[in-house]
Amino acid sequence: MEDENKAVSVWQRLKEAEKPIVMYGMGDGAEKIMAVMNRLDIKPKEFMASDEFVRGHSFLGYQVRKLSEIEEMYDDFIIVVCFGSSLPPVMNRLYELAEKYELYAPDVPVVGDGLFDESYIEEHSDRLKKVRKLLADDKSREVFDGLIAYKLSGDINKLREFETPLEEAEELLKIGKSETYVDLGAYNGDTVDRFLRLTNKEFAEIYAVEPDFRNFSKMVRRNYALGRGIFHPINAAAWNENTQLQFRRSGGRNSSACNQYGRGAAVKVNGIKVDSMLGDKKPTLIKIDVEGAEREALDGARECISKHRPRIVLSVYHRTEDLIELPLKIKELNGGYKLYLRHHPYIPAWDTNLYCI
């Protein structure tokens, strides 16, 4: 990790590039990367999309072209990936392009500001070392070092060096047949479904919390047969107090409470503390993937984490500071946890979880 302090970031490489820079993808990710590039006075030459998505349209003032068109225009160029995917065909395509061209997938936060660049690493060097020492095994430290190397370089090949299949990581949890499962950020019920498969539908109770009403409705329909006595769907956002929150609704995974996010919101939702939601119930397993509100969700579960020490699966990739702040927060709430860091196949370094056992 110490050598990363001296490495050059992807942003510096792009700034000094002599080859034309081609942005690959559109949407929110492209807007975020372009905002950084504009700030650093890095000027891309073109935008491209996969052939099936090119319909003669434009994006941010650029005509969107096919890869074949770009290849006819330039002998060589740099590709900047502006989207995320865990789909094997998409990831394999990106790895194939990386063999042919200089390709980067810059790390920008899903939520919030700040970049994990040279200055960030230097400023937080002591805390990074502290977190690394907290990790429970060699694989976790390998992932930690690899994440820093990737975040700095934007090199997607580094991601493959330390990824772990989800099924392998789940073995750390030793899920049994009498779990009380709390799913914070339950989306459309896909992670509830996964829990049901892992337990063969033998469990004590499920609390599934999802703020986006469209996602919530899908989740309820998907699991209506479980019965109200053991399945508790809750249309709210996990938070550090019981309150009302502004909410940016997208209908997708990136729907988010936005009091802290600086984005406009169409609706209000209830924010709920896990401690008050559960009362005297003892959770055994908590999953927290709440689009940047992980710290608030942990504070709202302070009592049950301190008292009951449930196993926790915690997303640590939404905010620039998550890799530092969230492991330290877990240890603050209960020093008895062993912390395992795993990254599951995804470009960029999303789907990076802390398994707290």
XYZ file of C-alpha atoms in Angstrom:
357
model
C 0.000 0.000 0.000
C 2.826 2.402 0.801
C 4.031 2.355 -2.807
C 0.645 3.668 -3.955
C 1.470 7.059 -2.423
C 4.051 7.524 -5.177
C 1.907 6.209 -8.035
C 0.337 8.463 -10.636
C -3.451 8.611 -10.701
C -5.611 7.887 -13.717
C -6.540 11.564 -13.789
C -2.925 12.613 -14.186
C -2.416 10.021 -16.930
C -5.449 11.346 -18.804
C -4.321 14.916 -18.366
C -0.933 14.128 -19.873
C -2.278 11.830 -22.619
C -1.291 12.544 -26.204
C -3.716 10.015 -27.696
C -7.362 11.059 -28.177
C -9.633 10.189 -25.249
C -12.885 8.399 -26.078
C -15.634 8.208 -23.471
C -17.506 4.880 -23.490
C -21.070 5.086 -22.172
C -23.648 7.660 -21.239
C -25.833 8.533 -18.279
C -25.056 9.396 -14.661
C -21.618 7.780 -14.630
C -20.503 9.693 -17.704
C -21.767 12.958 -16.230
C -19.800 12.381 -13.014
C -16.581 11.504 -14.833
C -16.985 14.438 -17.201
C -17.473 16.774 -14.222
C -14.091 15.675 -12.860
C -12.435 15.956 -16.255
C -13.844 19.450 -16.781
C -12.503 20.475 -13.394
C -9.063 19.134 -14.307
C -9.195 20.569 -17.830
C -9.108 17.122 -19.456
C -10.863 17.261 -22.816
C -12.151 14.050 -24.420
C -12.305 13.829 -28.181
C -15.321 11.565 -28.683
C -18.170 9.659 -27.047
C -19.028 6.135 -28.089
C -21.573 3.491 -27.116
C -22.093 -0.166 -27.928
C -23.290 -0.547 -31.494
C -26.815 -1.563 -30.473
C -27.247 1.688 -28.503
C -26.053 4.112 -31.171
C -29.026 5.744 -32.868
C -27.544 8.979 -34.171
C -28.075 10.792 -30.887
C -25.793 13.104 -28.924
C -24.676 13.343 -25.297
C -23.254 16.396 -23.520
C -22.806 18.065 -26.876
C -20.913 15.140 -28.449
C -22.199 12.980 -31.263
C -22.270 9.402 -29.986
C -20.433 7.058 -32.335
C -19.942 3.318 -32.746
C -16.614 1.714 -31.915
C -16.159 0.845 -35.590
C -16.522 4.531 -36.447
C -13.958 5.512 -33.816
C -11.539 2.911 -35.165
C -11.875 4.372 -38.663
C -11.178 7.859 -37.345
C -8.131 7.119 -35.136
C -5.249 4.656 -35.299
C -5.051 4.509 -31.516
C -6.939 6.066 -28.632
C -7.702 5.830 -24.911
C -11.066 4.440 -23.766
C -12.626 5.770 -20.557
C -15.408 3.484 -19.303
C -18.321 5.497 -17.897
C -20.729 2.775 -16.729
C -20.815 -0.172 -14.363
C -21.705 -3.797 -14.951
C -21.452 -7.225 -13.358
C -22.750 -9.026 -16.454
C -20.077 -11.487 -17.649
C -20.533 -10.704 -21.383
C -20.155 -6.969 -20.735
C -17.173 -7.418 -18.436
C -15.478 -9.782 -20.882
C -15.997 -7.241 -23.649
C -14.288 -4.569 -21.551
C -11.373 -6.879 -20.786
C -11.039 -7.624 -24.511
C -10.971 -3.904 -25.290
C -8.349 -3.416 -22.563
C -6.084 -5.881 -24.370
C -6.336 -3.869 -27.568
C -6.434 -0.283 -26.262
C -5.342 1.740 -23.272
C -8.519 1.561 -21.178
C -9.503 2.992 -17.796
C -12.597 2.855 -15.621
C -12.024 5.823 -13.292
C -13.235 5.506 -9.724
C -15.792 8.203 -8.920
C -18.110 8.000 -5.907
C -21.653 6.752 -6.465
C -22.736 9.314 -3.869
C -21.031 12.438 -2.583
C -17.837 14.166 -3.604
C -14.091 13.673 -3.424
C -11.709 11.438 -5.317
C -9.573 8.548 -4.139
C -6.432 10.046 -5.664
C -2.829 10.707 -4.599
C -3.752 13.550 -2.270
C -6.533 11.544 -0.629
C -4.193 8.626 0.041
C -1.533 10.928 1.451
C -4.003 12.800 3.647
C -5.537 9.611 5.047
C -2.435 7.426 5.119
C -2.539 6.755 8.872
C -6.207 5.805 8.869
C -5.774 3.568 5.834
C -3.033 1.708 7.675
C -5.266 1.450 10.739
C -8.095 -0.090 8.730
C -5.731 -2.518 7.026
C -4.560 -3.775 10.423
C -8.167 -4.406 11.454
C -8.765 -6.866 8.608
C -8.997 -10.497 9.650
C -7.187 -12.440 6.919
C -4.624 -12.226 4.129
C -7.327 -12.221 1.444
C -8.898 -9.127 2.999
C -5.573 -7.319 3.004
C -5.005 -8.363 -0.609
C -8.400 -6.914 -1.527
C -7.682 -3.734 0.436
C -4.338 -3.170 -1.303
C -5.847 -4.047 -4.665
C -8.725 -1.640 -4.208
C -6.338 1.208 -3.487
C -4.256 0.317 -6.540
C -7.377 0.190 -8.718
C -8.945 3.364 -7.344
C -5.751 5.226 -8.052
C -5.017 3.765 -11.484
C -8.453 3.040 -12.977
C -6.903 -0.169 -14.382
C -9.679 -2.765 -14.622
C -7.199 -5.644 -14.870
C -6.282 -4.988 -11.253
C -9.873 -5.794 -10.259
C -9.622 -9.356 -11.556
C -6.598 -10.014 -9.380
C -8.559 -9.891 -6.115
C -12.217 -10.580 -6.917
C -14.132 -13.313 -5.095
C -17.326 -15.047 -6.256
C -20.285 -14.087 -4.080
C -20.964 -17.728 -3.222
C -17.473 -18.132 -1.791
C -17.760 -15.001 0.348
C -21.148 -16.098 1.687
C -19.483 -19.122 3.260
C -18.038 -16.708 5.828
C -21.559 -16.081 7.128
C -22.367 -19.725 7.956
C -26.056 -19.060 7.415
C -28.273 -21.419 9.407
C -31.924 -22.434 9.480
C -33.175 -20.096 12.213
C -31.946 -16.694 11.090
C -33.665 -13.398 11.800
C -32.590 -11.561 8.667
C -32.694 -7.780 8.283
C -32.332 -6.604 4.679
C -31.667 -2.855 4.508
C -31.955 -1.758 0.887
C -34.007 -4.768 -0.184
C -34.597 -3.316 -3.681
C -37.107 -5.526 -5.545
C -36.605 -8.562 -3.319
C -33.633 -10.111 -5.125
C -31.503 -10.313 -1.979
C -34.449 -11.713 -0.023
C -34.723 -14.385 -2.711
C -31.036 -15.159 -2.358
C -31.427 -15.519 1.411
C -34.378 -17.887 0.875
C -32.298 -20.050 -1.463
C -29.411 -20.167 1.003
C -31.717 -21.251 3.831
C -34.028 -23.426 1.739
C -36.799 -21.173 3.144
C -36.086 -22.266 6.698
C -35.685 -19.153 8.873
C -37.187 -17.299 11.814
C -38.122 -13.892 10.394
C -37.265 -11.458 7.615
C -37.385 -7.663 7.895
C -37.039 -6.161 4.413
C -36.635 -2.373 4.290
C -36.917 -0.528 0.964
C -37.751 3.187 0.513
C -38.577 3.284 -3.201
C -42.271 2.441 -3.428
C -42.051 0.858 -6.872
C -39.230 -1.413 -5.770
C -41.029 -2.074 -2.494
C -44.206 -3.133 -4.319
C -42.245 -5.553 -6.495
C -40.602 -7.017 -3.406
C -43.939 -7.542 -1.660
C -45.483 -9.233 -4.719
C -42.406 -11.395 -5.121
C -42.629 -12.694 -1.554
C -46.333 -12.520 -0.736
C -46.488 -16.272 -0.074
C -44.116 -16.059 2.899
C -46.849 -14.838 5.229
C -47.126 -11.740 7.399
C -46.089 -13.464 10.604
C -42.517 -14.047 9.447
C -42.060 -11.645 6.518
C -42.084 -7.955 7.411
C -41.793 -5.613 4.387
C -41.235 -1.992 5.424
C -41.504 0.933 3.001
C -38.925 3.229 4.611
C -35.277 4.249 4.471
C -32.810 2.922 7.033
C -31.563 5.953 8.951
C -30.123 7.129 12.284
C -33.455 8.441 13.593
C -37.174 8.088 12.979
C -37.928 11.050 10.765
C -39.012 12.110 7.307
C -36.451 12.240 4.509
C -36.331 13.715 1.044
C -35.990 10.895 -1.440
C -34.645 10.741 -4.988
C -36.722 8.068 -6.663
C -35.362 6.273 -9.713
C -37.094 2.920 -9.549
C -33.661 1.292 -9.771
C -30.935 0.363 -7.328
C -29.699 3.934 -7.096
C -32.842 5.354 -5.531
C -31.667 7.147 -2.411
C -32.605 9.274 0.545
C -31.027 12.600 -0.254
C -30.929 14.877 2.785
C -27.184 14.377 2.617
C -26.845 13.844 -1.107
C -27.381 17.277 -2.609
C -29.931 16.046 -5.130
C -33.533 17.096 -5.679
C -36.243 14.752 -4.498
C -39.728 14.069 -5.782
C -41.143 12.460 -2.641
C -40.796 12.179 1.093
C -40.251 8.849 2.823
C -40.058 7.723 6.408
C -36.596 7.252 7.835
C -36.479 4.458 10.383
C -34.009 3.270 12.999
C -33.365 -0.459 13.001
C -33.270 -0.419 16.804
C -36.804 0.939 17.057
C -38.045 -1.248 14.178
C -36.869 -4.453 15.850
C -37.746 -3.636 19.437
C -36.741 -6.636 21.513
C -36.168 -8.904 18.479
C -32.634 -10.273 18.142
C -31.290 -10.050 14.570
C -28.730 -12.648 13.539
C -27.891 -11.340 10.045
C -28.072 -7.795 8.640
C -27.369 -6.747 5.054
C -26.770 -3.019 4.522
C -26.691 -1.690 0.956
C -28.406 1.690 1.162
C -26.788 3.800 -1.570
C -24.517 5.960 0.556
C -26.505 6.037 3.816
C -24.607 3.111 5.341
C -23.161 5.213 8.154
C -26.600 6.509 9.139
C -28.069 2.992 8.948
C -25.333 1.685 11.259
C -25.987 4.466 13.752
C -29.659 3.533 13.666
C -28.747 -0.068 14.529
C -26.269 0.913 17.230
C -28.053 -0.839 20.096
C -28.678 -4.169 18.388
C -25.128 -4.294 16.976
C -23.621 -3.503 20.359
C -25.867 -5.921 22.252
C -26.476 -8.829 19.858
C -23.511 -8.692 17.452
C -25.361 -9.939 14.362
C -23.318 -10.896 11.340
C -23.305 -7.943 8.941
C -22.809 -7.670 5.186
C -21.960 -4.021 4.594
C -21.449 -2.251 1.255
C -18.292 -0.124 1.356
C -18.144 1.422 -2.112
C -20.766 4.157 -2.457
C -18.758 7.036 -0.988
C -15.071 7.866 -1.342
C -14.623 7.667 2.433
C -16.481 4.349 2.926
C -13.376 2.152 2.765
C -12.036 3.992 5.822
C -15.075 5.203 7.727
C -17.275 2.113 7.687
C -14.809 -0.472 9.074
C -13.901 2.009 11.815
C -17.606 2.559 12.531
C -18.200 -1.177 12.934
C -15.333 -1.453 15.406
C -16.670 1.555 17.284
C -20.093 -0.083 17.625
C -18.711 -3.457 18.682
C -15.014 -4.265 18.971
C -15.659 -8.001 18.874
C -16.142 -8.271 15.115
C -13.737 -9.906 12.713
C -13.722 -7.950 9.456
C -13.394 -9.644 6.063
C -13.199 -7.503 2.914
C -14.284 -8.998 -0.411
C -14.843 -7.616 -3.904
C -17.238 -9.508 -6.166
C -16.962 -9.424 -9.990
C -17.937 -5.931 -11.090
C -16.512 -3.088 -13.178
C -15.803 -0.583 -11.611
C -15.117 -1.610 -7.993
C -18.755 -1.733 -6.959
C -20.127 -4.722 -5.060
C -17.335 -4.495 -2.515
C -18.530 -5.718 0.865
C -17.294 -5.907 4.419
C -18.311 -9.183 6.063
C -18.490 -8.591 9.807
C -18.466 -11.843 11.740
